[in-house]
Short mmCIF file of C-alpha atoms in Angstrom, two decimals:
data_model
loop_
_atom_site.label_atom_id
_atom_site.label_comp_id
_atom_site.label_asym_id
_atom_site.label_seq_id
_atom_site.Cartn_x
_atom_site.Cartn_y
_atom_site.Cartn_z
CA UNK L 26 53.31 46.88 -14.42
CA UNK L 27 52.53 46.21 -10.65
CA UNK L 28 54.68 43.81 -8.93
CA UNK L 29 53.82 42.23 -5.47
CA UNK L 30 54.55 44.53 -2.58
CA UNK L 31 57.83 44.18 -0.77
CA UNK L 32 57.98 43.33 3.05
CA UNK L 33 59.53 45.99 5.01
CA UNK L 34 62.39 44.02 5.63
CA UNK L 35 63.10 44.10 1.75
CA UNK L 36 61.62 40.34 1.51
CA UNK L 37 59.34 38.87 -0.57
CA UNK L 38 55.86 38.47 0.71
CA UNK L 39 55.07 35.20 1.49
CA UNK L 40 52.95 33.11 -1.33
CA UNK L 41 49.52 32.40 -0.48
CA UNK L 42 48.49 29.21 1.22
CA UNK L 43 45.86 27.12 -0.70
CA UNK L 44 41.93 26.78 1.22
CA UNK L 45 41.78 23.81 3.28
CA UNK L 46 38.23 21.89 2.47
CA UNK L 47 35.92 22.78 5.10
CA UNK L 48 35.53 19.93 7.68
CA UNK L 49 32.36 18.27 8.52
CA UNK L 50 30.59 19.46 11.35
CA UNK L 51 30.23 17.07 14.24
CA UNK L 52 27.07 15.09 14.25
CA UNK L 53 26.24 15.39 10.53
CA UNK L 54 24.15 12.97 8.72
CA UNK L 55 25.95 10.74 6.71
CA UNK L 56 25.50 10.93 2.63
CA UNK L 57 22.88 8.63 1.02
CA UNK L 58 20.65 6.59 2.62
CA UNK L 59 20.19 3.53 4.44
CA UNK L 60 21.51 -0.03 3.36
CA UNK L 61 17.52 -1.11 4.05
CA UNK L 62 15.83 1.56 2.32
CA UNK L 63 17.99 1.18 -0.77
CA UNK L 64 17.04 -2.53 -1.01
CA UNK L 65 13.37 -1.80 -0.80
CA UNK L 66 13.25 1.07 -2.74
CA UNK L 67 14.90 -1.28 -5.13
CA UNK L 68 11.76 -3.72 -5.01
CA UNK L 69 13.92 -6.34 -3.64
CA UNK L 70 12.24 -6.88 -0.09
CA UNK L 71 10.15 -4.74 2.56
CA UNK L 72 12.23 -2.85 4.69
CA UNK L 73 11.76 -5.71 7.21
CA UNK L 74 12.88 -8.41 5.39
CA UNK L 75 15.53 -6.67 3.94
CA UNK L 76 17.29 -6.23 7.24
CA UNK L 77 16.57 -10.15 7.48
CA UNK L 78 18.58 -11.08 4.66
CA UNK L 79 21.63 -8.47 6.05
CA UNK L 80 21.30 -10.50 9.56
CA UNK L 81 21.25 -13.84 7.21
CA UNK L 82 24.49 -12.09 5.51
CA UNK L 83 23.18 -12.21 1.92
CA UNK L 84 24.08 -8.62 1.69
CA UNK L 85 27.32 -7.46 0.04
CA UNK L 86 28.51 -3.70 0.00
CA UNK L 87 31.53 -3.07 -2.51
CA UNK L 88 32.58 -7.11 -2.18
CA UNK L 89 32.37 -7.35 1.55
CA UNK L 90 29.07 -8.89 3.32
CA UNK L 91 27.57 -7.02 5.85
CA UNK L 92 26.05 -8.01 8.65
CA UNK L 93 24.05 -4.75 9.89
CA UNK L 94 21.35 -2.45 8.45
CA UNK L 95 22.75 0.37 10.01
CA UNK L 96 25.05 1.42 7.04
CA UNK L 97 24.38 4.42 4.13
CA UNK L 98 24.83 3.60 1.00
CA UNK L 99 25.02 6.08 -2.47
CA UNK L 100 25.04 5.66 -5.78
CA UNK L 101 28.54 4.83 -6.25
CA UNK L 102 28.65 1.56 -3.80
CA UNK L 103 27.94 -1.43 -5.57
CA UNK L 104 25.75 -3.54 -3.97
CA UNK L 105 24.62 -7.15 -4.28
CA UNK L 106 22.38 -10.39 -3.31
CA UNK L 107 23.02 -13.91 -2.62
CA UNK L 108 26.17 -12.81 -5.20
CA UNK L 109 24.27 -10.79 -7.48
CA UNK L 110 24.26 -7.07 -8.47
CA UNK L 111 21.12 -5.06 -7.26
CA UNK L 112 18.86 -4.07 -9.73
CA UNK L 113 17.96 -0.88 -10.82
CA UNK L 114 14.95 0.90 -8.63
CA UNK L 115 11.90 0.62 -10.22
CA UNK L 116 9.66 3.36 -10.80
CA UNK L 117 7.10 3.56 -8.57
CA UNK L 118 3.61 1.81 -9.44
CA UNK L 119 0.20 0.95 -7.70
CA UNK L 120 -2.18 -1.32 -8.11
CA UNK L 121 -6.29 -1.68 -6.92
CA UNK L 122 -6.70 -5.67 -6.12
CA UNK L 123 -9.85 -7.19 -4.89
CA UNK L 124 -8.66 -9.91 -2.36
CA UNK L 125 -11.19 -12.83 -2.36
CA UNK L 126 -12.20 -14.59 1.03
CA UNK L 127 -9.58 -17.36 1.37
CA UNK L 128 -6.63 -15.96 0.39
CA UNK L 129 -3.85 -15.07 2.91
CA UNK L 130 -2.24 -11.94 2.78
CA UNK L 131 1.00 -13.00 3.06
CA UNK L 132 3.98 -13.91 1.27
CA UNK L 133 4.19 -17.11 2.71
CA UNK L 134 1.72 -19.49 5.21
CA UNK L 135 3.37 -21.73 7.84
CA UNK L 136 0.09 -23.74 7.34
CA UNK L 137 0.12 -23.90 3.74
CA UNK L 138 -2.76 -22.15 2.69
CA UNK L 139 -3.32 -19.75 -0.61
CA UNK L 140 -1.47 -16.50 -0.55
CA UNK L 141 -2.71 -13.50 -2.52
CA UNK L 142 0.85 -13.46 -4.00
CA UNK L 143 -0.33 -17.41 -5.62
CA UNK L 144 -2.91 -15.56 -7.71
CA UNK L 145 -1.68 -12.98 -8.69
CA UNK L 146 -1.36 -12.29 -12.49
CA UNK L 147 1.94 -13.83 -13.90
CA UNK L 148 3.13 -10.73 -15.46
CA UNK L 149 3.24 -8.80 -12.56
CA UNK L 150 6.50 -7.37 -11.03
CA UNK L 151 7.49 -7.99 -7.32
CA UNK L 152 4.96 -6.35 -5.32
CA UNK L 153 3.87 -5.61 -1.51
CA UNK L 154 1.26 -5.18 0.00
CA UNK L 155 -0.55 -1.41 1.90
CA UNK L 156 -1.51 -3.02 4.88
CA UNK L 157 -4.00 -6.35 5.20
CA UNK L 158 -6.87 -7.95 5.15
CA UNK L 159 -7.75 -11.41 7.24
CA UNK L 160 -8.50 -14.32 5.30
CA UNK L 161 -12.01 -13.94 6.02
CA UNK L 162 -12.34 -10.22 4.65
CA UNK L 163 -12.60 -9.17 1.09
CA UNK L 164 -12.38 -6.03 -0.86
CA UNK L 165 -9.52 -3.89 -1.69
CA UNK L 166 -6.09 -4.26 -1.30
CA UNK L 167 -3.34 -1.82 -2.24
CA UNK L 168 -0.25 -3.27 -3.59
CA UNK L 169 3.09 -1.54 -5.28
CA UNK L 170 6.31 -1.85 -6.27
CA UNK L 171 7.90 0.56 -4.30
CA UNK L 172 9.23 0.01 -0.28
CA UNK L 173 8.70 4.17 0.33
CA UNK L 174 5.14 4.30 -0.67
CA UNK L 175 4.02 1.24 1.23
CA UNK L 176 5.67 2.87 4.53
CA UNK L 177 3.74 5.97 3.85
CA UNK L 178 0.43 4.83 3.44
CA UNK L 179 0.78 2.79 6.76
CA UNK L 180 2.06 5.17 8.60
CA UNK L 181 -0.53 6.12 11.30
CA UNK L 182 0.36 9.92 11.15
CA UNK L 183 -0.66 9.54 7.16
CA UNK L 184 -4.24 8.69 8.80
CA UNK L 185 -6.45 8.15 5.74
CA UNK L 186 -9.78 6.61 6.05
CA UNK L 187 -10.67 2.87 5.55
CA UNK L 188 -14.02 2.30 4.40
CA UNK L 189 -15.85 -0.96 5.48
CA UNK L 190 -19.38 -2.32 4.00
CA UNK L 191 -19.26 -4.93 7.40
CA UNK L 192 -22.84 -7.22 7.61
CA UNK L 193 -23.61 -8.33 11.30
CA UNK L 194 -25.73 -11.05 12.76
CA UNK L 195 -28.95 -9.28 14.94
CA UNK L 196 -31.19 -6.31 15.28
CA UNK L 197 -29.21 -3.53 16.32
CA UNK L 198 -30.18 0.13 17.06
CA UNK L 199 -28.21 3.49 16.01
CA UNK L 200 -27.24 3.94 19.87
CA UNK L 201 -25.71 0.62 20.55
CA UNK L 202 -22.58 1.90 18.28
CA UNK L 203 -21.87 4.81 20.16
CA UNK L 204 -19.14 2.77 22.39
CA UNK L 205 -17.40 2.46 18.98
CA UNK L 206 -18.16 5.93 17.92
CA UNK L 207 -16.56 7.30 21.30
CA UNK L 208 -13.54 4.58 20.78
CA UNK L 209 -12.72 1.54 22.90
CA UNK L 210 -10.13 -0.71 24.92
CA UNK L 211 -10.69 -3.95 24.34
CA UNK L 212 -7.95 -6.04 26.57
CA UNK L 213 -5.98 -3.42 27.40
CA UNK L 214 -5.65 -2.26 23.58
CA UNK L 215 -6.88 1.12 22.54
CA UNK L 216 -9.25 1.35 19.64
CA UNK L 217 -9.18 4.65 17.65
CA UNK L 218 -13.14 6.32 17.41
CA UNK L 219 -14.75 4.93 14.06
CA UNK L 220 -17.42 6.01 12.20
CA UNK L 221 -20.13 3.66 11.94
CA UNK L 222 -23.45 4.76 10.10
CA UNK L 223 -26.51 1.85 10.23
CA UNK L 224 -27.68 1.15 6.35
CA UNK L 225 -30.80 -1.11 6.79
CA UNK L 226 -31.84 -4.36 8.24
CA UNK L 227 -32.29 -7.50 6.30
CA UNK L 228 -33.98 -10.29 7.93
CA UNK L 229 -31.45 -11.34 10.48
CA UNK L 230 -28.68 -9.06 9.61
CA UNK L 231 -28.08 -5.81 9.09
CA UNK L 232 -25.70 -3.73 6.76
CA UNK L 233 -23.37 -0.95 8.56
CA UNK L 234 -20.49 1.37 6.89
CA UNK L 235 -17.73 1.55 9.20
CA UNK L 236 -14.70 4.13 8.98
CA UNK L 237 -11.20 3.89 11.06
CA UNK L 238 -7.68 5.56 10.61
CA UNK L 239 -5.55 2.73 12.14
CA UNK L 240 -5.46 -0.85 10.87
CA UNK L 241 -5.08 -2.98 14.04
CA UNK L 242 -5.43 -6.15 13.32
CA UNK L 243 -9.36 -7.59 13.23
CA UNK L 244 -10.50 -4.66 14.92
CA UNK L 245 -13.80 -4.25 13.09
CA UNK L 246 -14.35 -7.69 14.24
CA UNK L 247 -13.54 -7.26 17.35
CA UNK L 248 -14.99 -3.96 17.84
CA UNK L 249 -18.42 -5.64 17.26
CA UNK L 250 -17.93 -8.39 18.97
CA UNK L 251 -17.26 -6.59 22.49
CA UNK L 252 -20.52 -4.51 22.12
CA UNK L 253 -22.28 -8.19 21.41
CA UNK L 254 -22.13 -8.65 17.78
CA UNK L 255 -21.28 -10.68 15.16
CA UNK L 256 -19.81 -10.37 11.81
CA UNK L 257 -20.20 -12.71 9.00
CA UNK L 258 -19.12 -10.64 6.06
CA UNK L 259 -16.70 -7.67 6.06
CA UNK L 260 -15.59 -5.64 2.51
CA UNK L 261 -13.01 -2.98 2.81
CA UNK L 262 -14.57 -0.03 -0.16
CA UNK L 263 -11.93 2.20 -0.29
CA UNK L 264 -8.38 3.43 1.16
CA UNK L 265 -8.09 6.84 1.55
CA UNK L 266 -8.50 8.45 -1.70
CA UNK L 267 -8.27 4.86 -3.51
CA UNK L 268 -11.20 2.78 -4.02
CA UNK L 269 -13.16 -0.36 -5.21
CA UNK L 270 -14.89 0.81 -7.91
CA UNK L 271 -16.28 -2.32 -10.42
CA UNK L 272 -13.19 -4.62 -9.99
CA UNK L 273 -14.28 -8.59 -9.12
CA UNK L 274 -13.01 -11.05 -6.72
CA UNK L 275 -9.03 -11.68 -7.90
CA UNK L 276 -9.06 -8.65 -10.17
CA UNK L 277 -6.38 -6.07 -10.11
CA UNK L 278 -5.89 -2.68 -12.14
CA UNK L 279 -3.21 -0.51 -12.08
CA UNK L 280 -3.38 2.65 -11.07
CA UNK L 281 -2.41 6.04 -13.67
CA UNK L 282 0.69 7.41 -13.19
CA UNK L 283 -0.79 10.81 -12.45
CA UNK L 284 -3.33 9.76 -10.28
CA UNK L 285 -0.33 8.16 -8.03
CA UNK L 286 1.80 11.10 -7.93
CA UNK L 287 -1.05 13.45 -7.23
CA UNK L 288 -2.23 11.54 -4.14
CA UNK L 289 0.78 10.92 -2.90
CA UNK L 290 2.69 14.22 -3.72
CA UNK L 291 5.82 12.62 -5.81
CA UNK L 292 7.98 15.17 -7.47
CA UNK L 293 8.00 15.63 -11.11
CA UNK L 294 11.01 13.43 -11.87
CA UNK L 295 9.46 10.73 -9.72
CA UNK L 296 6.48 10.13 -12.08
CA UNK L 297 5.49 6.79 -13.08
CA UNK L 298 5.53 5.71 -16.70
CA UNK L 299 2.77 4.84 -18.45
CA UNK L 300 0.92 2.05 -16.82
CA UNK L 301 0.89 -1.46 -18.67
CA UNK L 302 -2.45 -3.64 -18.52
CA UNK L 303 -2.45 -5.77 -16.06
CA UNK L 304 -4.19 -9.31 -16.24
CA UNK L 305 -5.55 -11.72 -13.73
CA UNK L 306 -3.38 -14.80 -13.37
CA UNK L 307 -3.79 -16.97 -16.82
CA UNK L 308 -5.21 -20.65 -16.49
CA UNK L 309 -5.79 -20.11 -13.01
CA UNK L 310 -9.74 -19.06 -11.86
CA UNK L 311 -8.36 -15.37 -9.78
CA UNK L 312 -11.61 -15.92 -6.78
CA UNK L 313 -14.66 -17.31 -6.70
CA UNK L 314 -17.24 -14.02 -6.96
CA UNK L 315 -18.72 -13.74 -3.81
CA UNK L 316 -21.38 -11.87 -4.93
CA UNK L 317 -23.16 -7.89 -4.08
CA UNK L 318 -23.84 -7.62 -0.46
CA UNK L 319 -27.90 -7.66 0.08
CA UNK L 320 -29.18 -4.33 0.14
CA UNK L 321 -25.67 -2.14 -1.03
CA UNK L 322 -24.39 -2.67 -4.18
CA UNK L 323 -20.04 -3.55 -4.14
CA UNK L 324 -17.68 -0.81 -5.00
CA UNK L 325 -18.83 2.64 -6.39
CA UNK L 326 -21.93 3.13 -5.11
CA UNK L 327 -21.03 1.16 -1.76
CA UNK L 328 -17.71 3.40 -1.23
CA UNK L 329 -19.98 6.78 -1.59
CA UNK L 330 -21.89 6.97 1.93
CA UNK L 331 -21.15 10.39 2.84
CA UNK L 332 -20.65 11.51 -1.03
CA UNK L 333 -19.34 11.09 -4.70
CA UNK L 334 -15.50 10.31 -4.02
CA UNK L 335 -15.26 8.92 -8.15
CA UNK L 336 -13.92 6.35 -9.32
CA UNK L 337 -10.09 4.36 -8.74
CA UNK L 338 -7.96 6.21 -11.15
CA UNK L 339 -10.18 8.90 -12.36
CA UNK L 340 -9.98 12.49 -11.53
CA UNK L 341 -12.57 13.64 -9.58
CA UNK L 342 -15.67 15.04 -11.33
CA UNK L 343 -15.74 12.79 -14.16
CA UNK L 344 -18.77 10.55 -15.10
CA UNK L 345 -18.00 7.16 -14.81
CA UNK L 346 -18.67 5.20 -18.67
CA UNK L 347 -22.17 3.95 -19.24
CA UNK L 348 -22.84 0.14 -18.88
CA UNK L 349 -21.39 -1.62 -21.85
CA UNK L 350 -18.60 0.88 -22.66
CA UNK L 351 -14.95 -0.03 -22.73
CA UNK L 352 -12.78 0.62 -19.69
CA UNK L 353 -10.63 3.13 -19.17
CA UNK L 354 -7.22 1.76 -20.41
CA UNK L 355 -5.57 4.92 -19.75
CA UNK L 356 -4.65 3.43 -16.20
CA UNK L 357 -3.71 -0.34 -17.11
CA UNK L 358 -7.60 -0.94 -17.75
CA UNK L 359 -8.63 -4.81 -15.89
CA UNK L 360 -9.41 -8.27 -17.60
CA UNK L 361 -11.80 -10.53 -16.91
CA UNK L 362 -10.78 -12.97 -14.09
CA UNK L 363 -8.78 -16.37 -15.22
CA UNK L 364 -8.15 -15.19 -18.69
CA UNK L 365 -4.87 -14.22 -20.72
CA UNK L 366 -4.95 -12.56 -24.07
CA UNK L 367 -1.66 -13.63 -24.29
CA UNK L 368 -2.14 -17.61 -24.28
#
């Protein structure tokens, strides 16, 4: 048997020292993520207003209120609101919802007047909104559960394509869009190039389809109105790879799990579950239907102007059901507006 080698002075060899733990290097991120993120990832609030309510100290990290976003947080910190723990993040869910003229999209209005979040199916879970639409536009609106997913789609480097059906007040000719075409300053604010194709002419108005990849606020509107026109109706078709399809004024359907996390690349163990049916707010009319603009008909057909992009929900490729057939309830099908099975 082997015994450990002698020194040369006859002395035992000194016993092995145990491995220090490697030290962080300087400058490394800190572990988990932001106090902010957490909290909307958690459905609680947008990013925004969830470094409100730290300012507001309604936060709480491990029993101790905080007063600043800038804090990382991990699984093992127990964090609460207003003296409650934080509930479990959701999984991630969209919906398709046809805002109505009228409606504010907001979660409150300093003036009092309807929000979108007021007639909004009861059953829903807490939800935010992709973006906006003025009170005086309609069409879709993307809404979801999930803080991460809203900040994506806005982000302008995500730069997916709005489609407008927008109705204007005049005769106008193909060349008096290329201003809008070549993109603008109006007031010292730069305007993106749009698309902007002219449909047909109906007594005093005519029809346009009008694309942009930013969402400054009314800039359709205000696009038109700089080259000297008006709009009195504006319908927003489709978002990106999302559109309008059949929904109604005040309708909302949730979109398939796999149709999410396709479009928007979530991993595997991200996946949303199956979705539930979602119904328009019971005892409560969800919009007064506004109608199919003259000459286009809304959603499908009025979301296909440079080809078939399919239906919300549905792979590409697949033939939408004939007239009279049941929806698809695969993706949380939609209910007529105003009524609850339920009740």
């Amino acid at each position: 048997m082997s015994k450990t080698p002698a020194s040369p002075k006859g002395k035992p060899a000194p016993k092995s020292q145990p491995r220090k733990a490697t030290a962080k290097p300087e400058g490394a991120a800190p572990e988990g993520d932001r106090i902010a993120k957490v909290l909307s990832r958690a459905g609680v609030a947008s990013r925004r207003e969830a470094e409100r309510m730290i300012a507001e100290g309604r936060v709480s990290v491990n029993g101790k209120k905080i007063d600043s976003p800038a804090l990382n947080v991990t699984a093992k910190d127990r964090i609460s609101i207003d003296g409650q723990p934080l509930p479990e993040a959701e999984a991630p869910r969209m919906w398709l919802y046809y805002k109505p003229i009228g409606l504010v999209t907001s979660n409150s209005d300093e003036k009092g007047r309807t929000t979108i979040f007021d007639e909004l199916p009861e059953d829903m879970p807490r939800v935010m909104t992709v973006g906006r639409l003025d009170l005086n536009s309609e069409g879709l609106l993307l809404l979801t559960n999930d803080g991460g997913i809203k900040r994506k789609l806005e982000l302008p480097a995500t730069g997916w394509l709005r489609r407008y059906r927008v109705r204007i007040n005049g005769r106008p000719k193909d060349e008096d869009f290329a201003p809008l075409r070549k993109g603008l300053v109006i007031e010292g604010e730069r305007f993106q190039p749009m698309t902007v194709s002219l449909d047909r002419q109906q007594g005093a108005n005519a029809w346009l389809t009008v694309g942009l990849r930013e969402g400054k606020n009314r800039e359709i509107r205000r696009a038109m109105e700089d080259i000297g026109f008006s709009v009195n109706r504006l319908l927003r078709v489709s978002y990106g790879p999302f559109q309008l399809g059949n929904l109604k004024p005040g309708e909302v359907e949730e979109l398939r799990a796999r149709v999410v996390r396709d479009q928007l690349g979530l991993a595997e163990e991200e996946e949303i579950p199956a979705a539930r049916p979602t119904r328009a707010r019971g005892g409560k009319p969800a919009g007064k239907p506004m109608g199919k603009p003259a000459g286009k008909p809304v959603g499908k057909q009025a979301a296909q102007p440079s080809g078939k992009q399919g239906n919300p929900g549905r792979t590409a490729g697949k033939a939408p059901p004939a007239r009279g057939t049941r929806p698809d309830q695969r993706g949380g099908g939609k209910r007529p507006a105003g009524k609850n099975p339920r009740r």
